[in-house]
JSON list of C-alpha atoms in Angstrom, two decimals:
[
{"chain": "A", "resi": 75, "resn": "ALA", "atom": "CA", "xyz": [-3.45, -36.17, -21.47]},
{"chain": "A", "resi": 76, "resn": "GLN", "atom": "CA", "xyz": [-7.13, -36.39, -20.54]},
{"chain": "A", "resi": 77, "resn": "SER", "atom": "CA", "xyz": [-8.67, -34.62, -17.34]},
{"chain": "A", "resi": 78, "resn": "VAL", "atom": "CA", "xyz": [-11.97, -34.07, -15.86]},
{"chain": "A", "resi": 79, "resn": "THR", "atom": "CA", "xyz": [-13.19, -31.25, -13.69]},
{"chain": "A", "resi": 80, "resn": "GLN", "atom": "CA", "xyz": [-16.35, -31.44, -11.57]},
{"chain": "A", "resi": 81, "resn": "LEU", "atom": "CA", "xyz": [-17.67, -28.31, -10.54]},
{"chain": "A", "resi": 82, "resn": "GLY", "atom": "CA", "xyz": [-19.04, -28.31, -6.94]},
{"chain": "A", "resi": 83, "resn": "SER", "atom": "CA", "xyz": [-17.97, -30.99, -4.61]},
{"chain": "A", "resi": 84, "resn": "HIS", "atom": "CA", "xyz": [-21.31, -30.89, -2.96]},
{"chain": "A", "resi": 85, "resn": "VAL", "atom": "CA", "xyz": [-24.61, -30.18, -4.43]},
{"chain": "A", "resi": 86, "resn": "SER", "atom": "CA", "xyz": [-27.90, -29.78, -2.32]},
{"chain": "A", "resi": 87, "resn": "VAL", "atom": "CA", "xyz": [-31.20, -29.86, -3.95]},
{"chain": "A", "resi": 88, "resn": "SER", "atom": "CA", "xyz": [-34.69, -30.26, -2.63]},
{"chain": "A", "resi": 89, "resn": "GLU", "atom": "CA", "xyz": [-36.85, -33.53, -3.26]},
{"chain": "A", "resi": 90, "resn": "GLY", "atom": "CA", "xyz": [-38.73, -33.13, -6.63]},
{"chain": "A", "resi": 91, "resn": "ALA", "atom": "CA", "xyz": [-36.18, -30.31, -7.99]},
{"chain": "A", "resi": 92, "resn": "LEU", "atom": "CA", "xyz": [-33.85, -30.51, -10.95]},
{"chain": "A", "resi": 93, "resn": "VAL", "atom": "CA", "xyz": [-30.46, -32.24, -10.56]},
{"chain": "A", "resi": 94, "resn": "LEU", "atom": "CA", "xyz": [-27.94, -30.79, -12.43]},
{"chain": "A", "resi": 95, "resn": "LEU", "atom": "CA", "xyz": [-24.17, -31.93, -11.87]},
{"chain": "A", "resi": 96, "resn": "ARG", "atom": "CA", "xyz": [-21.49, -30.38, -13.85]},
{"chain": "A", "resi": 97, "resn": "CYS", "atom": "CA", "xyz": [-18.63, -32.05, -15.65]},
{"chain": "A", "resi": 98, "resn": "ASN", "atom": "CA", "xyz": [-15.93, -30.49, -18.10]},
{"chain": "A", "resi": 99, "resn": "TYR", "atom": "CA", "xyz": [-13.18, -32.63, -19.67]},
{"chain": "A", "resi": 100, "resn": "SER", "atom": "CA", "xyz": [-10.23, -31.99, -21.66]},
{"chain": "A", "resi": 101, "resn": "SER", "atom": "CA", "xyz": [-9.01, -34.59, -24.30]},
{"chain": "A", "resi": 102, "resn": "SER", "atom": "CA", "xyz": [-6.86, -34.52, -27.23]},
{"chain": "A", "resi": 103, "resn": "VAL", "atom": "CA", "xyz": [-8.97, -37.26, -29.13]},
{"chain": "A", "resi": 104, "resn": "PRO", "atom": "CA", "xyz": [-12.77, -37.60, -29.38]},
{"chain": "A", "resi": 105, "resn": "PRO", "atom": "CA", "xyz": [-13.49, -38.82, -25.85]},
{"chain": "A", "resi": 106, "resn": "TYR", "atom": "CA", "xyz": [-15.68, -41.44, -24.30]},
{"chain": "A", "resi": 107, "resn": "LEU", "atom": "CA", "xyz": [-17.50, -40.03, -21.30]},
{"chain": "A", "resi": 108, "resn": "PHE", "atom": "CA", "xyz": [-18.93, -41.84, -18.34]},
{"chain": "A", "resi": 109, "resn": "TRP", "atom": "CA", "xyz": [-20.90, -40.95, -15.11]},
{"chain": "A", "resi": 110, "resn": "TYR", "atom": "CA", "xyz": [-20.85, -43.24, -12.30]},
{"chain": "A", "resi": 111, "resn": "VAL", "atom": "CA", "xyz": [-22.79, -43.31, -8.75]},
{"chain": "A", "resi": 112, "resn": "GLN", "atom": "CA", "xyz": [-21.53, -44.58, -5.61]},
{"chain": "A", "resi": 113, "resn": "TYR", "atom": "CA", "xyz": [-23.74, -45.07, -2.77]},
{"chain": "A", "resi": 114, "resn": "PRO", "atom": "CA", "xyz": [-22.26, -45.63, 0.74]},
{"chain": "A", "resi": 115, "resn": "ASN", "atom": "CA", "xyz": [-20.23, -48.93, 1.19]},
{"chain": "A", "resi": 116, "resn": "GLN", "atom": "CA", "xyz": [-20.90, -50.00, -2.47]},
{"chain": "A", "resi": 117, "resn": "GLY", "atom": "CA", "xyz": [-18.76, -49.90, -5.49]},
{"chain": "A", "resi": 118, "resn": "LEU", "atom": "CA", "xyz": [-19.25, -47.42, -8.37]},
{"chain": "A", "resi": 119, "resn": "GLN", "atom": "CA", "xyz": [-21.97, -48.26, -10.77]},
{"chain": "A", "resi": 120, "resn": "LEU", "atom": "CA", "xyz": [-22.15, -47.16, -14.39]},
{"chain": "A", "resi": 121, "resn": "LEU", "atom": "CA", "xyz": [-25.11, -44.52, -14.81]},
{"chain": "A", "resi": 122, "resn": "LEU", "atom": "CA", "xyz": [-24.73, -43.90, -18.49]},
{"chain": "A", "resi": 123, "resn": "LYS", "atom": "CA", "xyz": [-21.74, -43.35, -20.95]},
{"chain": "A", "resi": 124, "resn": "TYR", "atom": "CA", "xyz": [-21.24, -41.56, -24.36]},
{"chain": "A", "resi": 125, "resn": "THR", "atom": "CA", "xyz": [-19.24, -43.36, -27.04]},
{"chain": "A", "resi": 126, "resn": "SER", "atom": "CA", "xyz": [-19.62, -41.08, -29.90]},
{"chain": "A", "resi": 127, "resn": "ALA", "atom": "CA", "xyz": [-23.09, -41.82, -30.95]},
{"chain": "A", "resi": 128, "resn": "ALA", "atom": "CA", "xyz": [-26.22, -39.71, -30.07]},
{"chain": "A", "resi": 129, "resn": "THR", "atom": "CA", "xyz": [-25.03, -36.58, -27.88]},
{"chain": "A", "resi": 130, "resn": "LEU", "atom": "CA", "xyz": [-27.78, -36.94, -25.55]},
{"chain": "A", "resi": 131, "resn": "VAL", "atom": "CA", "xyz": [-27.57, -40.13, -23.42]},
{"chain": "A", "resi": 132, "resn": "LYS", "atom": "CA", "xyz": [-29.95, -41.66, -21.08]},
{"chain": "A", "resi": 133, "resn": "GLY", "atom": "CA", "xyz": [-29.11, -43.77, -18.52]},
{"chain": "A", "resi": 134, "resn": "ILE", "atom": "CA", "xyz": [-30.56, -45.50, -15.48]},
{"chain": "A", "resi": 135, "resn": "ASN", "atom": "CA", "xyz": [-32.62, -44.17, -12.84]},
{"chain": "A", "resi": 136, "resn": "GLY", "atom": "CA", "xyz": [-33.81, -41.28, -14.94]},
{"chain": "A", "resi": 137, "resn": "PHE", "atom": "CA", "xyz": [-30.60, -39.70, -15.42]},
{"chain": "A", "resi": 138, "resn": "GLU", "atom": "CA", "xyz": [-29.44, -38.21, -18.71]},
{"chain": "A", "resi": 139, "resn": "ALA", "atom": "CA", "xyz": [-26.39, -36.36, -19.93]},
{"chain": "A", "resi": 140, "resn": "GLU", "atom": "CA", "xyz": [-25.51, -34.25, -22.94]},
{"chain": "A", "resi": 141, "resn": "PHE", "atom": "CA", "xyz": [-22.28, -34.23, -24.67]},
{"chain": "A", "resi": 142, "resn": "LYS", "atom": "CA", "xyz": [-21.37, -30.70, -25.83]},
{"chain": "A", "resi": 143, "resn": "LYS", "atom": "CA", "xyz": [-18.19, -30.66, -27.89]},
{"chain": "A", "resi": 144, "resn": "SER", "atom": "CA", "xyz": [-18.07, -26.74, -27.86]},
{"chain": "A", "resi": 145, "resn": "GLU", "atom": "CA", "xyz": [-18.35, -26.50, -24.27]},
{"chain": "A", "resi": 146, "resn": "THR", "atom": "CA", "xyz": [-16.20, -29.76, -23.66]},
{"chain": "A", "resi": 147, "resn": "SER", "atom": "CA", "xyz": [-18.95, -30.68, -21.18]},
{"chain": "A", "resi": 148, "resn": "PHE", "atom": "CA", "xyz": [-21.06, -33.70, -20.27]},
{"chain": "A", "resi": 149, "resn": "HIS", "atom": "CA", "xyz": [-23.33, -32.46, -17.46]},
{"chain": "A", "resi": 150, "resn": "LEU", "atom": "CA", "xyz": [-25.60, -34.89, -15.80]},
{"chain": "A", "resi": 151, "resn": "THR", "atom": "CA", "xyz": [-29.36, -34.12, -15.15]},
{"chain": "A", "resi": 152, "resn": "LYS", "atom": "CA", "xyz": [-32.33, -35.62, -13.60]},
{"chain": "A", "resi": 153, "resn": "PRO", "atom": "CA", "xyz": [-35.70, -33.66, -13.82]},
{"chain": "A", "resi": 154, "resn": "SER", "atom": "CA", "xyz": [-37.02, -34.61, -10.29]},
{"chain": "A", "resi": 155, "resn": "ALA", "atom": "CA", "xyz": [-34.63, -35.70, -7.68]},
{"chain": "A", "resi": 156, "resn": "HIS", "atom": "CA", "xyz": [-35.58, -38.40, -5.27]},
{"chain": "A", "resi": 157, "resn": "MET", "atom": "CA", "xyz": [-34.22, -38.99, -1.68]},
{"chain": "A", "resi": 158, "resn": "SER", "atom": "CA", "xyz": [-32.73, -42.21, -3.18]},
{"chain": "A", "resi": 159, "resn": "ASP", "atom": "CA", "xyz": [-30.46, -40.22, -5.43]},
{"chain": "A", "resi": 160, "resn": "ALA", "atom": "CA", "xyz": [-28.28, -38.91, -2.48]},
{"chain": "A", "resi": 161, "resn": "ALA", "atom": "CA", "xyz": [-24.90, -40.41, -3.28]},
{"chain": "A", "resi": 162, "resn": "GLU", "atom": "CA", "xyz": [-21.61, -39.45, -4.72]},
{"chain": "A", "resi": 163, "resn": "TYR", "atom": "CA", "xyz": [-21.08, -39.07, -8.61]},
{"chain": "A", "resi": 164, "resn": "PHE", "atom": "CA", "xyz": [-18.11, -39.46, -10.56]},
{"chain": "A", "resi": 165, "resn": "CYS", "atom": "CA", "xyz": [-17.47, -38.09, -14.19]},
{"chain": "A", "resi": 166, "resn": "ALA", "atom": "CA", "xyz": [-14.73, -39.92, -16.01]},
{"chain": "A", "resi": 167, "resn": "VAL", "atom": "CA", "xyz": [-13.16, -39.73, -19.56]},
{"chain": "A", "resi": 168, "resn": "SER", "atom": "CA", "xyz": [-11.34, -42.10, -21.79]},
{"chain": "A", "resi": 169, "resn": "ASP", "atom": "CA", "xyz": [-9.59, -41.86, -25.03]},
{"chain": "A", "resi": 170, "resn": "GLY", "atom": "CA", "xyz": [-11.66, -44.57, -26.52]},
{"chain": "A", "resi": 171, "resn": "SER", "atom": "CA", "xyz": [-13.27, -47.95, -25.84]},
{"chain": "A", "resi": 172, "resn": "LEU", "atom": "CA", "xyz": [-12.38, -49.59, -22.70]},
{"chain": "A", "resi": 173, "resn": "GLU", "atom": "CA", "xyz": [-12.36, -52.78, -24.70]},
{"chain": "A", "resi": 174, "resn": "TYR", "atom": "CA", "xyz": [-9.20, -51.73, -26.28]},
{"chain": "A", "resi": 175, "resn": "GLY", "atom": "CA", "xyz": [-7.29, -50.91, -23.28]},
{"chain": "A", "resi": 176, "resn": "ASN", "atom": "CA", "xyz": [-7.93, -47.34, -22.83]},
{"chain": "A", "resi": 177, "resn": "LYS", "atom": "CA", "xyz": [-7.94, -46.13, -19.08]},
{"chain": "A", "resi": 178, "resn": "LEU", "atom": "CA", "xyz": [-10.52, -44.12, -17.21]},
{"chain": "A", "resi": 179, "resn": "VAL", "atom": "CA", "xyz": [-9.52, -40.84, -15.78]},
{"chain": "A", "resi": 180, "resn": "PHE", "atom": "CA", "xyz": [-11.88, -39.63, -13.04]},
{"chain": "A", "resi": 181, "resn": "GLY", "atom": "CA", "xyz": [-13.03, -36.45, -11.71]},
{"chain": "A", "resi": 182, "resn": "ALA", "atom": "CA", "xyz": [-12.85, -35.68, -7.99]},
{"chain": "A", "resi": 183, "resn": "GLY", "atom": "CA", "xyz": [-16.58, -36.42, -7.46]},
{"chain": "A", "resi": 184, "resn": "THR", "atom": "CA", "xyz": [-19.81, -34.48, -6.50]},
{"chain": "A", "resi": 185, "resn": "ILE", "atom": "CA", "xyz": [-21.82, -35.35, -3.31]},
{"chain": "A", "resi": 186, "resn": "LEU", "atom": "CA", "xyz": [-25.44, -34.98, -3.95]},
{"chain": "A", "resi": 187, "resn": "ARG", "atom": "CA", "xyz": [-27.71, -34.30, -1.00]},
{"chain": "A", "resi": 188, "resn": "VAL", "atom": "CA", "xyz": [-31.50, -34.25, -1.27]},
{"chain": "A", "resi": 189, "resn": "LYS", "atom": "CA", "xyz": [-33.65, -32.55, 1.09]},
{"chain": "A", "resi": 190, "resn": "SER", "atom": "CA", "xyz": [-36.88, -33.52, 2.03]},
{"chain": "B", "resi": 165, "resn": "GLY", "atom": "CA", "xyz": [-25.54, -56.93, -13.39]},
{"chain": "B", "resi": 166, "resn": "ALA", "atom": "CA", "xyz": [-21.70, -57.90, -13.03]},
{"chain": "B", "resi": 167, "resn": "VAL", "atom": "CA", "xyz": [-20.55, -57.94, -9.30]},
{"chain": "B", "resi": 168, "resn": "VAL", "atom": "CA", "xyz": [-17.01, -57.37, -7.92]},
{"chain": "B", "resi": 169, "resn": "SER", "atom": "CA", "xyz": [-16.26, -57.78, -4.40]},
{"chain": "B", "resi": 170, "resn": "GLN", "atom": "CA", "xyz": [-13.51, -56.71, -2.26]},
{"chain": "B", "resi": 171, "resn": "HIS", "atom": "CA", "xyz": [-12.06, -58.41, 1.00]},
{"chain": "B", "resi": 172, "resn": "PRO", "atom": "CA", "xyz": [-11.57, -56.82, 3.68]},
{"chain": "B", "resi": 173, "resn": "SER", "atom": "CA", "xyz": [-13.81, -53.86, 3.61]},
{"chain": "B", "resi": 174, "resn": "TRP", "atom": "CA", "xyz": [-11.37, -52.19, 6.19]},
{"chain": "B", "resi": 175, "resn": "VAL", "atom": "CA", "xyz": [-7.99, -53.12, 7.70]},
{"chain": "B", "resi": 176, "resn": "ILE", "atom": "CA", "xyz": [-6.00, -51.69, 10.36]},
{"chain": "B", "resi": 177, "resn": "CYS", "atom": "CA", "xyz": [-2.25, -52.58, 10.70]},
{"chain": "B", "resi": 178, "resn": "LYS", "atom": "CA", "xyz": [1.00, -51.49, 12.18]},
{"chain": "B", "resi": 179, "resn": "SER", "atom": "CA", "xyz": [3.75, -49.80, 10.46]},
{"chain": "B", "resi": 180, "resn": "GLY", "atom": "CA", "xyz": [6.04, -52.24, 8.66]},
{"chain": "B", "resi": 181, "resn": "THR", "atom": "CA", "xyz": [3.67, -55.09, 8.40]},
{"chain": "B", "resi": 182, "resn": "SER", "atom": "CA", "xyz": [2.09, -56.21, 5.08]},
{"chain": "B", "resi": 183, "resn": "VAL", "atom": "CA", "xyz": [-1.57, -56.26, 4.07]},
{"chain": "B", "resi": 184, "resn": "LYS", "atom": "CA", "xyz": [-3.25, -58.16, 1.48]},
{"chain": "B", "resi": 185, "resn": "ILE", "atom": "CA", "xyz": [-6.55, -57.00, -0.17]},
{"chain": "B", "resi": 186, "resn": "GLU", "atom": "CA", "xyz": [-8.65, -59.47, -2.33]},
{"chain": "B", "resi": 187, "resn": "CYS", "atom": "CA", "xyz": [-10.63, -58.55, -5.49]},
{"chain": "B", "resi": 188, "resn": "ARG", "atom": "CA", "xyz": [-12.99, -61.05, -6.86]},
{"chain": "B", "resi": 189, "resn": "SER", "atom": "CA", "xyz": [-15.48, -61.16, -9.96]},
{"chain": "B", "resi": 190, "resn": "LEU", "atom": "CA", "xyz": [-18.45, -63.23, -8.71]},
{"chain": "B", "resi": 191, "resn": "ASP", "atom": "CA", "xyz": [-20.33, -63.82, -11.96]},
{"chain": "B", "resi": 192, "resn": "PHE", "atom": "CA", "xyz": [-18.07, -63.21, -14.64]},
{"chain": "B", "resi": 193, "resn": "GLN", "atom": "CA", "xyz": [-14.59, -63.76, -16.00]},
{"chain": "B", "resi": 194, "resn": "ALA", "atom": "CA", "xyz": [-12.27, -60.77, -15.46]},
{"chain": "B", "resi": 195, "resn": "THR", "atom": "CA", "xyz": [-9.73, -60.91, -18.13]},
{"chain": "B", "resi": 196, "resn": "THR", "atom": "CA", "xyz": [-8.63, -57.40, -16.88]},
{"chain": "B", "resi": 197, "resn": "MET", "atom": "CA", "xyz": [-8.45, -55.93, -13.38]},
{"chain": "B", "resi": 198, "resn": "PHE", "atom": "CA", "xyz": [-7.59, -52.39, -12.07]},
{"chain": "B", "resi": 199, "resn": "TRP", "atom": "CA", "xyz": [-6.48, -51.05, -9.07]},
{"chain": "B", "resi": 200, "resn": "TYR", "atom": "CA", "xyz": [-7.28, -47.59, -7.79]},
{"chain": "B", "resi": 201, "resn": "ARG", "atom": "CA", "xyz": [-6.28, -45.51, -4.88]},
{"chain": "B", "resi": 202, "resn": "GLN", "atom": "CA", "xyz": [-8.47, -42.81, -3.56]},
{"chain": "B", "resi": 203, "resn": "PHE", "atom": "CA", "xyz": [-7.51, -40.16, -1.13]},
{"chain": "B", "resi": 204, "resn": "PRO", "atom": "CA", "xyz": [-10.16, -37.88, 0.82]},
{"chain": "B", "resi": 205, "resn": "LYS", "atom": "CA", "xyz": [-11.91, -35.34, -1.41]},
{"chain": "B", "resi": 206, "resn": "GLN", "atom": "CA", "xyz": [-9.84, -36.51, -4.50]},
{"chain": "B", "resi": 207, "resn": "SER", "atom": "CA", "xyz": [-10.55, -38.51, -7.46]},
{"chain": "B", "resi": 208, "resn": "LEU", "atom": "CA", "xyz": [-9.71, -42.25, -8.01]},
{"chain": "B", "resi": 209, "resn": "MET", "atom": "CA", "xyz": [-6.04, -42.73, -9.33]},
{"chain": "B", "resi": 210, "resn": "LEU", "atom": "CA", "xyz": [-5.15, -45.78, -11.19]},
{"chain": "B", "resi": 211, "resn": "MET", "atom": "CA", "xyz": [-2.27, -47.55, -9.69]},
{"chain": "B", "resi": 212, "resn": "ALA", "atom": "CA", "xyz": [-1.94, -50.41, -11.99]},
{"chain": "B", "resi": 213, "resn": "THR", "atom": "CA", "xyz": [-3.51, -52.72, -14.51]},
{"chain": "B", "resi": 214, "resn": "SER", "atom": "CA", "xyz": [-3.33, -56.51, -14.75]},
{"chain": "B", "resi": 215, "resn": "ASN", "atom": "CA", "xyz": [-4.37, -58.97, -17.32]},
{"chain": "B", "resi": 216, "resn": "GLU", "atom": "CA", "xyz": [-5.01, -62.65, -16.26]},
{"chain": "B", "resi": 217, "resn": "GLY", "atom": "CA", "xyz": [-1.66, -64.76, -16.20]},
{"chain": "B", "resi": 218, "resn": "SER", "atom": "CA", "xyz": [0.44, -61.67, -16.85]},
{"chain": "B", "resi": 219, "resn": "LYS", "atom": "CA", "xyz": [2.42, -59.33, -15.09]},
{"chain": "B", "resi": 220, "resn": "ALA", "atom": "CA", "xyz": [0.77, -55.97, -13.91]},
{"chain": "B", "resi": 221, "resn": "THR", "atom": "CA", "xyz": [1.47, -52.82, -15.70]},
{"chain": "B", "resi": 222, "resn": "TYR", "atom": "CA", "xyz": [2.02, -49.88, -13.12]},
{"chain": "B", "resi": 223, "resn": "GLU", "atom": "CA", "xyz": [1.15, -46.27, -13.75]},
{"chain": "B", "resi": 224, "resn": "GLN", "atom": "CA", "xyz": [4.09, -43.65, -13.48]},
{"chain": "B", "resi": 225, "resn": "GLY", "atom": "CA", "xyz": [5.09, -43.04, -9.90]},
{"chain": "B", "resi": 226, "resn": "VAL", "atom": "CA", "xyz": [3.62, -46.30, -8.31]},
{"chain": "B", "resi": 227, "resn": "GLU", "atom": "CA", "xyz": [6.29, -48.44, -6.68]},
{"chain": "B", "resi": 228, "resn": "LYS", "atom": "CA", "xyz": [5.56, -51.87, -8.04]},
{"chain": "B", "resi": 229, "resn": "ASP", "atom": "CA", "xyz": [7.90, -53.42, -5.08]},
{"chain": "B", "resi": 230, "resn": "LYS", "atom": "CA", "xyz": [5.61, -51.64, -2.62]},
{"chain": "B", "resi": 231, "resn": "PHE", "atom": "CA", "xyz": [2.36, -52.47, -4.20]},
{"chain": "B", "resi": 232, "resn": "LEU", "atom": "CA", "xyz": [2.44, -56.14, -5.16]},
{"chain": "B", "resi": 233, "resn": "ILE", "atom": "CA", "xyz": [-0.42, -57.21, -7.53]},
{"chain": "B", "resi": 234, "resn": "ASN", "atom": "CA", "xyz": [-1.11, -60.67, -8.39]},
{"chain": "B", "resi": 235, "resn": "HIS", "atom": "CA", "xyz": [-4.00, -61.89, -11.00]},
{"chain": "B", "resi": 236, "resn": "ALA", "atom": "CA", "xyz": [-3.53, -65.62, -11.01]},
{"chain": "B", "resi": 237, "resn": "SER", "atom": "CA", "xyz": [-7.13, -66.53, -12.01]},
{"chain": "B", "resi": 238, "resn": "LEU", "atom": "CA", "xyz": [-9.92, -65.05, -13.88]},
{"chain": "B", "resi": 239, "resn": "THR", "atom": "CA", "xyz": [-11.90, -64.49, -10.63]},
{"chain": "B", "resi": 240, "resn": "LEU", "atom": "CA", "xyz": [-9.29, -63.25, -8.17]},
{"chain": "B", "resi": 241, "resn": "SER", "atom": "CA", "xyz": [-6.70, -60.51, -8.11]},
{"chain": "B", "resi": 242, "resn": "THR", "atom": "CA", "xyz": [-4.75, -59.45, -5.01]},
{"chain": "B", "resi": 243, "resn": "LEU", "atom": "CA", "xyz": [-3.03, -56.33, -4.00]},
{"chain": "B", "resi": 244, "resn": "THR", "atom": "CA", "xyz": [-0.33, -56.61, -1.28]},
{"chain": "B", "resi": 245, "resn": "VAL", "atom": "CA", "xyz": [0.77, -53.50, 0.45]},
{"chain": "B", "resi": 246, "resn": "THR", "atom": "CA", "xyz": [4.24, -54.28, 1.57]},
{"chain": "B", "resi": 247, "resn": "SER", "atom": "CA", "xyz": [6.09, -52.76, 4.50]},
{"chain": "B", "resi": 248, "resn": "ALA", "atom": "CA", "xyz": [3.11, -50.38, 5.05]},
{"chain": "B", "resi": 249, "resn": "HIS", "atom": "CA", "xyz": [3.74, -47.19, 6.49]},
{"chain": "B", "resi": 250, "resn": "PRO", "atom": "CA", "xyz": [1.05, -44.25, 7.56]},
{"chain": "B", "resi": 251, "resn": "GLU", "atom": "CA", "xyz": [1.45, -42.53, 4.10]},
{"chain": "B", "resi": 252, "resn": "ASP", "atom": "CA", "xyz": [0.07, -45.68, 2.62]},
{"chain": "B", "resi": 253, "resn": "SER", "atom": "CA", "xyz": [-3.28, -45.17, 4.48]},
{"chain": "B", "resi": 254, "resn": "SER", "atom": "CA", "xyz": [-5.86, -44.74, 1.73]},
{"chain": "B", "resi": 255, "resn": "PHE", "atom": "CA", "xyz": [-9.18, -46.13, 0.17]},
{"chain": "B", "resi": 256, "resn": "TYR", "atom": "CA", "xyz": [-8.19, -48.90, -2.46]},
{"chain": "B", "resi": 257, "resn": "ILE", "atom": "CA", "xyz": [-10.64, -49.82, -5.08]},
{"chain": "B", "resi": 258, "resn": "CYS", "atom": "CA", "xyz": [-10.61, -52.60, -7.74]},
{"chain": "B", "resi": 259, "resn": "SER", "atom": "CA", "xyz": [-12.38, -52.98, -10.87]},
{"chain": "B", "resi": 260, "resn": "ALA", "atom": "CA", "xyz": [-12.79, -55.57, -13.56]},
{"chain": "B", "resi": 261, "resn": "ARG", "atom": "CA", "xyz": [-14.04, -56.21, -17.10]},
{"chain": "B", "resi": 262, "resn": "GLY", "atom": "CA", "xyz": [-14.07, -59.50, -19.01]},
{"chain": "B", "resi": 263, "resn": "ALA", "atom": "CA", "xyz": [-16.23, -61.91, -20.94]},
{"chain": "B", "resi": 264, "resn": "GLY", "atom": "CA", "xyz": [-19.56, -62.28, -19.79]},
{"chain": "B", "resi": 265, "resn": "ALA", "atom": "CA", "xyz": [-19.95, -58.75, -18.38]},
{"chain": "B", "resi": 266, "resn": "GLY", "atom": "CA", "xyz": [-19.33, -56.43, -21.19]},
{"chain": "B", "resi": 267, "resn": "THR", "atom": "CA", "xyz": [-15.73, -56.10, -22.31]},
{"chain": "B", "resi": 268, "resn": "ASP", "atom": "CA", "xyz": [-16.31, -52.37, -22.81]},
{"chain": "B", "resi": 269, "resn": "THR", "atom": "CA", "xyz": [-17.49, -51.72, -19.00]},
{"chain": "B", "resi": 270, "resn": "GLN", "atom": "CA", "xyz": [-15.54, -51.71, -15.96]},
{"chain": "B", "resi": 271, "resn": "TYR", "atom": "CA", "xyz": [-17.38, -52.97, -12.74]},
{"chain": "B", "resi": 272, "resn": "PHE", "atom": "CA", "xyz": [-15.84, -51.71, -9.35]},
{"chain": "B", "resi": 273, "resn": "GLY", "atom": "CA", "xyz": [-15.80, -53.22, -5.99]},
{"chain": "B", "resi": 274, "resn": "PRO", "atom": "CA", "xyz": [-16.88, -51.57, -2.82]},
{"chain": "B", "resi": 275, "resn": "GLY", "atom": "CA", "xyz": [-13.40, -50.43, -1.77]},
{"chain": "B", "resi": 276, "resn": "THR", "atom": "CA", "xyz": [-11.10, -51.31, 1.11]},
{"chain": "B", "resi": 277, "resn": "ARG", "atom": "CA", "xyz": [-10.20, -48.73, 3.67]},
{"chain": "B", "resi": 278, "resn": "LEU", "atom": "CA", "xyz": [-6.53, -49.21, 4.84]},
{"chain": "B", "resi": 279, "resn": "THR", "atom": "CA", "xyz": [-5.43, -47.59, 7.84]},
{"chain": "B", "resi": 280, "resn": "VAL", "atom": "CA", "xyz": [-1.67, -47.81, 9.05]},
{"chain": "B", "resi": 281, "resn": "LEU", "atom": "CA", "xyz": [-0.55, -47.08, 12.49]}
]
């Protein structure tokens, strides 16, 4: 069965600093990996996804993530944090494409705080 | 992008009553809808998956008679918590995928916070 571990329930960075949110996964098959962001009172929004193509995935709002099979990791980064990045971020894994009925398994989430 | 709404955004009810939560896809046809439950400081846990016009498939440990799911149209699914008790208090989130929005992507609603007194 798949599982996701997000290291750090809260991360605080200064505006302009590097954002690094950690995600490690466990899967018995080649995984599909996702990062979602949730702003207050809004639904989860897809930031980016890895679907077995390029290992470095670029998403919206300047975020990117790198799939590292040897480390079973899919960490999310952004070179320069902006105040508007403050939100909760969820990493998720599935056994394959959602189109074929595979299910998302979520991590516990990381709340990102950006200090001015 | 595709939008999913939920109503109500929060609800408070007395123990023993039933509560219905609606999930709507506003600009696409949701052939599949999902209901999740989220406890504080924990991840989203999938409760059930429903395909339009079919009975919902519940995850292990989820009581189907307690959490009634209806997906009668391509834009609406409902979750009814029957005879709610304080332990049912939680944050309920729906998501949907389907034609017109990319069948390989799930779009999430903003969630409904249920408090049972």
